[in-house]
Coordinates of C-alpha atoms in Angstrom, one line a residue:
M1 CA -41.7 -3.4 -12.6
S2 CA -37.9 -3.8 -12.1
R3 CA -36.5 -6.4 -9.7
R4 CA -33.2 -5.8 -8.0
V5 CA -30.9 -8.7 -8.2
V6 CA -28.4 -9.1 -5.3
R7 CA -24.9 -10.1 -6.3
Q8 CA -24.0 -13.5 -5.1
S9 CA -20.8 -13.5 -3.0
K10 CA -19.6 -15.7 -0.1
F11 CA -18.1 -12.5 1.4
R12 CA -21.3 -10.4 1.3
H13 CA -21.9 -10.9 5.0
V14 CA -18.4 -10.4 6.4
F15 CA -18.5 -8.5 9.6
G16 CA -15.9 -6.9 11.8
Q17 CA -15.6 -7.1 15.6
A18 CA -13.2 -5.5 18.0
A19 CA -11.5 -7.9 20.4
K20 CA -12.2 -7.8 24.1
A21 CA -10.4 -5.3 26.3
D22 CA -8.2 -7.9 27.9
Q23 CA -6.8 -8.8 24.4
A24 CA -5.7 -5.2 23.7
Y25 CA -2.2 -3.9 24.3
E26 CA -2.2 -0.9 26.6
D27 CA 0.2 1.9 27.5
I28 CA 1.9 2.2 24.1
R29 CA 3.0 5.6 23.0
V30 CA 2.4 5.4 19.2
S31 CA 4.5 7.7 17.1
K32 CA 3.1 11.1 16.2
V33 CA 5.2 11.5 13.0
T34 CA 3.1 12.9 10.2
W35 CA 4.4 10.4 7.6
D36 CA 1.5 8.5 6.0
S37 CA 2.4 5.0 7.1
S38 CA 0.7 2.2 8.9
F39 CA 3.2 2.4 11.8
C40 CA 2.6 -1.3 12.5
A41 CA 3.8 -4.7 11.2
V42 CA 2.6 -8.1 12.4
N43 CA 3.2 -11.8 11.8
P44 CA 1.8 -14.9 13.5
K45 CA 4.3 -14.5 16.4
F46 CA 5.0 -10.8 17.0
L47 CA 3.6 -7.3 16.7
A48 CA 5.9 -4.4 16.0
I49 CA 4.8 -0.8 16.5
I50 CA 6.6 2.5 15.8
V51 CA 6.7 4.4 19.1
E52 CA 7.4 8.0 20.0
A53 CA 11.0 8.8 20.5
G54 CA 13.2 11.9 20.4
G55 CA 15.4 10.9 17.5
G56 CA 12.8 8.8 15.7
G57 CA 13.3 5.2 14.5
A58 CA 12.3 3.5 17.8
F59 CA 9.9 0.6 17.8
I60 CA 8.5 -1.9 20.2
V61 CA 8.1 -5.7 19.5
L62 CA 5.4 -7.5 21.5
P63 CA 4.6 -11.3 21.5
L64 CA 1.1 -12.1 20.3
A65 CA 0.7 -15.0 22.8
K66 CA -0.4 -13.7 26.2
V67 CA 1.8 -16.2 28.0
W68 CA 4.4 -14.2 29.8
Q69 CA 6.9 -16.9 30.7
I70 CA 10.3 -15.7 29.6
P71 CA 12.8 -18.5 28.8
D72 CA 16.2 -18.3 30.4
Y73 CA 17.9 -17.6 27.1
T74 CA 15.9 -14.5 26.2
P75 CA 17.8 -11.2 26.8
M76 CA 16.0 -9.2 29.5
R77 CA 17.1 -5.8 28.3
N78 CA 16.5 -3.4 25.4
I79 CA 18.2 -4.3 22.2
T80 CA 20.5 -1.4 21.3
E81 CA 23.0 -3.1 19.0
P82 CA 21.6 -4.3 15.7
I83 CA 22.7 -7.5 14.0
I84 CA 23.4 -5.6 10.9
T85 CA 23.2 -1.9 9.8
L86 CA 22.3 -1.0 6.2
E87 CA 23.7 2.3 5.1
G88 CA 23.0 3.8 1.7
H89 CA 20.3 6.5 1.9
S90 CA 21.2 10.1 2.4
K91 CA 17.8 11.0 4.0
R92 CA 15.3 9.5 6.3
V93 CA 13.9 6.1 5.2
G94 CA 10.1 5.9 5.2
I95 CA 9.3 2.7 3.3
L96 CA 10.4 -0.9 3.9
S97 CA 9.1 -3.9 2.0
W98 CA 10.3 -7.6 2.0
H99 CA 10.4 -9.4 -1.3
P100 CA 7.5 -11.9 -1.5
T101 CA 9.5 -15.0 -2.6
A102 CA 13.3 -14.4 -2.3
R103 CA 15.2 -14.9 1.0
N104 CA 16.4 -11.8 2.9
V105 CA 15.7 -9.4 0.1
L106 CA 14.5 -6.1 1.5
L107 CA 13.4 -2.9 -0.4
S108 CA 13.9 0.5 1.2
A109 CA 12.8 4.0 -0.1
G110 CA 13.7 7.3 1.5
G111 CA 13.4 11.0 1.3
D112 CA 16.3 11.1 -1.1
N113 CA 13.9 9.7 -3.8
V114 CA 16.0 6.5 -4.1
I115 CA 14.9 2.9 -4.0
I116 CA 17.6 0.4 -2.7
I117 CA 17.2 -3.3 -2.7
W118 CA 19.3 -5.1 -0.2
N119 CA 20.5 -8.6 0.7
V120 CA 20.0 -8.2 4.4
G121 CA 21.7 -11.5 5.2
T122 CA 25.0 -10.2 3.8
G123 CA 24.5 -6.5 4.1
E124 CA 25.0 -5.9 0.4
V125 CA 23.2 -3.5 -1.9
L126 CA 21.8 -5.6 -4.7
L127 CA 20.2 -2.8 -6.8
S128 CA 19.9 0.9 -6.5
L129 CA 17.2 2.8 -8.5
D130 CA 18.5 6.4 -8.4
D131 CA 16.9 8.2 -11.3
M132 CA 13.3 6.8 -11.4
H133 CA 11.6 9.3 -9.2
P134 CA 12.1 13.1 -9.3
D135 CA 10.3 13.7 -6.0
I136 CA 9.3 11.9 -2.7
I137 CA 8.1 8.3 -3.1
H138 CA 4.8 7.8 -1.4
S139 CA 4.4 4.0 -1.8
V140 CA 6.1 0.9 -3.2
C141 CA 4.5 -2.6 -3.7
W142 CA 5.9 -5.8 -5.1
N143 CA 3.8 -8.0 -7.4
S144 CA 3.1 -11.6 -6.4
N145 CA 6.4 -13.1 -7.6
G146 CA 8.5 -10.0 -7.0
S147 CA 9.4 -9.4 -10.6
L148 CA 7.8 -5.9 -10.8
L149 CA 7.2 -2.9 -8.5
A150 CA 4.3 -0.4 -8.5
T151 CA 5.3 3.0 -7.1
T152 CA 3.6 6.3 -6.5
C153 CA 5.4 9.6 -6.3
K154 CA 4.7 13.2 -5.3
D155 CA 4.9 14.1 -9.1
K156 CA 1.4 12.3 -9.3
T157 CA 2.8 9.5 -11.5
L158 CA 2.0 5.8 -11.1
R159 CA 4.9 3.7 -12.3
I160 CA 5.4 0.0 -13.0
I161 CA 9.2 -0.8 -12.7
D162 CA 11.3 -3.8 -13.5
P163 CA 13.9 -3.4 -10.8
R164 CA 16.5 -5.8 -12.2
K165 CA 16.4 -4.1 -15.6
G166 CA 16.2 -0.7 -14.1
Q167 CA 13.4 0.3 -16.4
V168 CA 9.9 1.8 -16.1
V169 CA 7.7 -0.7 -17.9
A170 CA 4.6 1.5 -17.8
E171 CA 3.4 4.7 -16.2
R172 CA 0.3 6.8 -15.8
F173 CA 0.3 10.5 -14.9
A174 CA -2.4 11.7 -12.6
A175 CA -4.1 8.4 -12.0
H176 CA -5.9 10.5 -9.3
E177 CA -5.9 14.3 -10.1
G178 CA -5.6 15.5 -6.5
M179 CA -2.4 16.7 -4.9
R180 CA -2.6 14.5 -1.8
P181 CA -0.6 11.3 -1.6
M182 CA -1.6 8.3 -3.7
R183 CA -1.2 4.5 -2.9
A184 CA -0.9 1.6 -5.3
I185 CA -0.9 -2.2 -4.8
F186 CA -0.9 -5.2 -7.2
T187 CA -3.9 -7.6 -7.3
R188 CA -3.7 -11.3 -7.9
Q189 CA -5.0 -10.7 -11.5
G190 CA -2.1 -8.4 -12.2
H191 CA -4.2 -5.2 -12.0
I192 CA -3.2 -2.2 -10.0
F193 CA -5.5 -0.9 -7.3
T194 CA -5.0 2.7 -6.3
T195 CA -6.3 5.2 -3.7
G196 CA -6.0 8.9 -4.0
F197 CA -7.9 12.2 -4.3
T198 CA -9.9 14.1 -6.9
R199 CA -9.2 17.7 -7.8
M200 CA -12.0 18.6 -5.4
S201 CA -10.2 16.7 -2.5
Q202 CA -12.6 13.8 -2.5
R203 CA -11.1 10.5 -1.7
E204 CA -11.1 8.1 -4.7
L205 CA -10.3 4.5 -5.5
G206 CA -9.3 3.1 -8.9
L207 CA -8.5 -0.2 -10.7
W208 CA -6.1 -0.2 -13.6
D209 CA -4.8 -2.6 -16.2
P210 CA -1.0 -1.9 -16.5
N211 CA -1.1 -3.1 -20.2
N212 CA -3.6 -0.2 -20.9
F213 CA -3.2 2.8 -18.6
E214 CA -5.3 5.1 -20.9
E215 CA -8.6 4.3 -19.1
P216 CA -9.2 2.9 -15.7
V217 CA -11.0 -0.4 -15.3
A218 CA -12.9 1.2 -12.4
L219 CA -12.9 4.6 -10.7
Q220 CA -15.1 5.4 -7.7
E221 CA -15.4 8.6 -5.6
M222 CA -15.9 7.9 -1.9
D223 CA -16.1 10.8 0.5
T224 CA -14.4 14.1 1.5
S225 CA -11.6 13.7 4.1
N226 CA -7.9 14.6 4.5
G227 CA -6.9 11.1 5.6
V228 CA -4.9 9.0 3.1
L229 CA -6.5 5.7 2.4
L230 CA -4.1 2.8 3.2
P231 CA -5.1 -0.4 1.2
F232 CA -4.6 -3.9 2.7
Y233 CA -5.1 -6.6 0.1
D234 CA -5.9 -10.3 0.7
P235 CA -5.1 -12.2 -2.6
D236 CA -6.8 -15.4 -1.4
S237 CA -10.3 -13.7 -1.2
S238 CA -9.5 -10.8 -3.5
I239 CA -10.8 -8.4 -0.8
V240 CA -9.2 -5.0 -0.3
Y241 CA -9.6 -3.2 3.1
L242 CA -9.3 0.6 3.1
C243 CA -8.2 2.2 6.4
G244 CA -7.9 6.0 6.4
K245 CA -5.5 7.8 8.8
G246 CA -7.7 9.6 11.3
D247 CA -10.8 7.6 10.3
S248 CA -12.8 5.5 12.7
S249 CA -13.9 2.9 10.1
I250 CA -12.6 0.2 7.8
R251 CA -14.3 -0.2 4.4
Y252 CA -13.8 -3.3 2.4
F253 CA -14.4 -4.2 -1.2
E254 CA -14.3 -7.3 -3.3
I255 CA -12.4 -7.2 -6.6
T256 CA -13.9 -9.4 -9.4
D257 CA -14.0 -9.8 -13.1
E258 CA -17.6 -8.6 -13.3
P259 CA -18.6 -5.0 -13.6
P260 CA -18.3 -2.7 -11.7
F261 CA -15.2 -4.8 -10.8
V262 CA -14.8 -3.2 -7.4
H263 CA -17.8 -4.2 -5.3
Y264 CA -18.5 -2.6 -1.9
L265 CA -19.1 -5.1 0.8
N266 CA -19.5 -3.4 4.2
T267 CA -17.9 -1.0 6.7
F268 CA -16.6 -1.6 10.2
S269 CA -17.1 1.4 12.4
S270 CA -15.8 2.3 15.9
K271 CA -15.8 5.4 18.1
E272 CA -12.1 6.2 18.2
P273 CA -9.9 7.3 15.2
Q274 CA -7.0 5.1 14.1
R275 CA -3.4 6.4 13.9
G276 CA -2.1 3.3 12.1
M277 CA -3.0 -0.3 11.2
G278 CA -1.3 -3.7 11.1
F279 CA -2.5 -6.6 8.9
M280 CA -2.0 -10.2 9.9
P281 CA -0.8 -12.7 7.3
K282 CA -3.4 -15.3 6.4
R283 CA -1.4 -18.1 8.2
G284 CA -1.9 -16.3 11.5
L285 CA -5.7 -16.4 11.5
D286 CA -8.1 -18.7 13.5
V287 CA -9.6 -20.9 10.8
S288 CA -11.9 -22.6 13.3
K289 CA -13.8 -19.4 13.7
C290 CA -14.0 -18.5 9.9
E291 CA -11.7 -15.5 10.5
I292 CA -10.6 -14.1 7.1
A293 CA -8.7 -11.0 8.3
R294 CA -7.3 -9.5 11.5
F295 CA -6.2 -5.9 12.0
F296 CA -4.3 -4.3 14.8
K297 CA -5.6 -0.8 15.2
L298 CA -3.3 1.8 16.7
H299 CA -4.9 4.3 19.1
E300 CA -3.0 7.1 20.8
R301 CA -2.0 4.9 23.8
K302 CA -3.0 1.3 22.8
C303 CA -3.3 -1.3 20.1
E304 CA -6.6 -3.0 19.6
P305 CA -7.2 -6.2 17.5
I306 CA -10.1 -6.2 15.0
I307 CA -11.3 -9.5 13.6
M308 CA -13.2 -9.9 10.3
T309 CA -15.3 -13.1 10.1
V310 CA -17.5 -14.9 7.6
P311 CA -20.6 -16.2 9.4
R312 CA -20.9 -20.0 8.9
K313 CA -22.9 -22.6 10.9
S314 CA -20.7 -25.5 10.2
D315 CA -17.7 -26.4 12.4
L316 CA -15.9 -28.1 9.5
F317 CA -12.9 -26.6 7.7
Q318 CA -14.2 -24.1 5.0
D319 CA -12.2 -25.0 1.9
D320 CA -13.7 -22.1 -0.1
L321 CA -12.5 -19.5 2.5
Y322 CA -9.0 -20.9 2.9
P323 CA -7.2 -21.9 -0.3
D324 CA -3.5 -22.7 0.1
T325 CA -1.8 -19.5 1.1
P326 CA 1.8 -18.2 0.9
G327 CA 3.9 -19.5 3.8
P328 CA 7.1 -18.2 5.4
E329 CA 9.5 -20.3 3.3
P330 CA 11.3 -18.5 0.5
A331 CA 11.2 -19.9 -3.0
L332 CA 14.5 -18.3 -4.2
E333 CA 17.8 -17.2 -2.8
A334 CA 18.7 -13.6 -3.2
D335 CA 21.4 -14.4 -5.9
E336 CA 18.9 -16.5 -7.9
W337 CA 16.4 -13.7 -8.0
L338 CA 19.1 -11.1 -8.9
S339 CA 20.2 -13.3 -11.8
G340 CA 16.7 -13.1 -13.3
Q341 CA 14.9 -16.1 -11.9
D342 CA 11.3 -15.8 -10.8
A343 CA 9.2 -18.1 -8.7
E344 CA 5.7 -18.0 -7.2
P345 CA 5.4 -18.1 -3.4
V346 CA 5.6 -21.5 -1.6
L347 CA 2.1 -22.3 -0.5
I348 CA 0.9 -24.0 2.7
S349 CA -2.5 -25.5 3.7
L350 CA -4.4 -24.1 6.6
R351 CA -6.7 -27.1 7.0
D352 CA -5.2 -28.1 10.4
G353 CA -4.4 -24.6 11.4
Y354 CA -1.0 -23.2 10.6
V355 CA 1.9 -24.8 12.5
P356 CA 5.3 -23.2 12.0
P357 CA 8.0 -25.6 11.1
K358 CA 10.4 -26.6 13.9
H359 CA 13.4 -26.9 11.6
R360 CA 14.0 -25.1 8.4
E361 CA 16.4 -26.2 5.7
L362 CA 19.3 -23.8 5.3
R363 CA 20.3 -23.1 1.7
V364 CA 23.1 -20.6 1.8
T365 CA 25.2 -19.6 -1.2
K366 CA 27.4 -17.3 0.8
R367 CA 27.9 -16.3 4.5
N368 CA 24.5 -15.1 5.7
I369 CA 24.4 -13.6 9.2
L370 CA 20.6 -13.9 9.5
D371 CA 20.8 -17.7 9.2
A372 CA 23.3 -18.2 12.1
R373 CA 21.9 -20.6 14.6
P374 CA 22.6 -20.7 18.3
P375 CA 25.1 -23.5 19.3
S376 CA 23.9 -26.7 20.8
G377 CA 24.0 -27.2 24.5
P378 CA 22.9 -24.6 27.2
R379 CA 21.4 -21.5 25.6
R380 CA 23.0 -18.1 26.1
S381 CA 21.5 -14.7 26.7
Q382 CA 23.0 -13.5 23.4
S383 CA 22.0 -12.4 20.0
A384 CA 21.9 -14.7 17.0
S385 CA 25.2 -13.1 15.8
D386 CA 28.5 -14.8 16.6
A387 CA 30.2 -11.4 17.0
P388 CA 32.1 -10.9 20.3
L389 CA 30.4 -8.9 23.0
S390 CA 31.6 -5.4 23.6
Q391 CA 33.3 -4.5 26.9
H392 CA 30.3 -2.3 27.9
T393 CA 27.8 -5.1 27.1
L394 CA 29.9 -7.6 29.0
E395 CA 30.0 -5.4 32.1
T396 CA 26.3 -4.8 31.9
L397 CA 25.7 -8.6 31.8
L398 CA 28.0 -9.3 34.7
A399 CA 26.3 -6.6 36.7
E400 CA 22.9 -8.1 36.0
I401 CA 24.1 -11.6 36.9
K402 CA 25.6 -10.3 40.2
G403 CA 22.3 -8.5 41.0
L404 CA 20.3 -11.6 40.3
R405 CA 22.6 -13.8 42.4
E406 CA 22.2 -11.4 45.3
Q407 CA 18.5 -11.4 44.9
V408 CA 18.3 -15.2 44.9
Q409 CA 20.5 -15.4 48.0
A410 CA 18.3 -12.9 49.8
Q411 CA 15.2 -14.9 48.8
E412 CA 16.8 -18.1 50.1
Q413 CA 17.5 -16.5 53.4
R414 CA 13.9 -15.2 53.7
I415 CA 12.5 -18.7 52.8
T416 CA 14.8 -20.3 55.5
A417 CA 13.6 -17.8 58.1
L418 CA 9.9 -18.4 57.2
E419 CA 10.4 -22.2 57.4
N420 CA 12.0 -21.8 60.9
M421 CA 9.1 -19.6 62.0
L422 CA 6.6 -22.2 60.7
C423 CA 8.4 -25.0 62.5
E424 CA 8.2 -23.0 65.8
L425 CA 4.5 -22.4 65.3
V426 CA 3.9 -26.1 64.6
D427 CA 5.9 -27.2 67.6
G428 CA 4.0 -24.7 69.8
T429 CA 0.6 -26.1 68.7
D430 CA 1.7 -29.7 69.4

């Protein structure tokens, strides 16, 4: 008689739960663009969502803290003038990705099949990869120290690229044989995790060793659906979450060194399909509740947080769930990375809950407009840039100030009238 042995894993009982209705963000017109993107980005402070707009490119930024006290130096108007504009692509840009360790280094990929790496602080193009991809780029992912890129393309080829050398280090044609878009991400072990489609349009996931692309480490068929599977990877737990566009579920797997290497854990299911998904960095989670992941699910008209939790009885800090994790501080300057230096991310501890630093050390090798700080003294309703205000912006501000002054004066008159009425009433009762 055979006896089934259950694989031991501290993440075997991870469960997902949607946040309460009062924690959701309502009345958001999520973009209807057919591009296979998450449409959402999140950090511990803000939530950014691509919204519907005539010309495209519009997004909304929402604070995650539900305390709606607006300080006097926050601009109370839509931001229409960017701090900096990066111009280099000849067609629409569909992919943006920050370098994991270098300050202000941003990757962009567009419909012109070109990858450009920028120094956003100075507006300069650091590198341009023009001849790597013959067709539309579907996904781009940095490895942990930002020395390599994993890209997928409409030509069905998975490529590992050294961007500073401008060379394809390794490539695999038809990692998934289907024609639908493929996605690829690096794991902490240096493997490549991919999602795609079989020739029969079944969704499929794969794990590959870039040193040997001949055979996959693991290849699993999943189900039949048209939605592209977007992978979200947590290197601390080595769990990958798969969110399909148009699906109403999130499936998650643990990647280990033991066969079959990609282990199914569980599925979170809901009633409504998702149009996009945001993934919170580890430093933004609630460690007191054993929260190991938080998603922001985009519906047609709202954004709903979904929390993944490991059930634990103890109220103490769980060291095994929360190893030191990458923080917001860069390990390198842009010029250092471009010159060939590599560095692992600067790690922070979550033992006492993540607390963002009040002051960050500025290490600038050349003028960097993103590092400009507001002057000391009274704060101004102005951007972080020191550029002079345009005439139109100045007139708008003056009109707003005049309107606010008139409103304050009217309120003062109303308060005075009410005080006089109250005094008359009190005198009458005496």
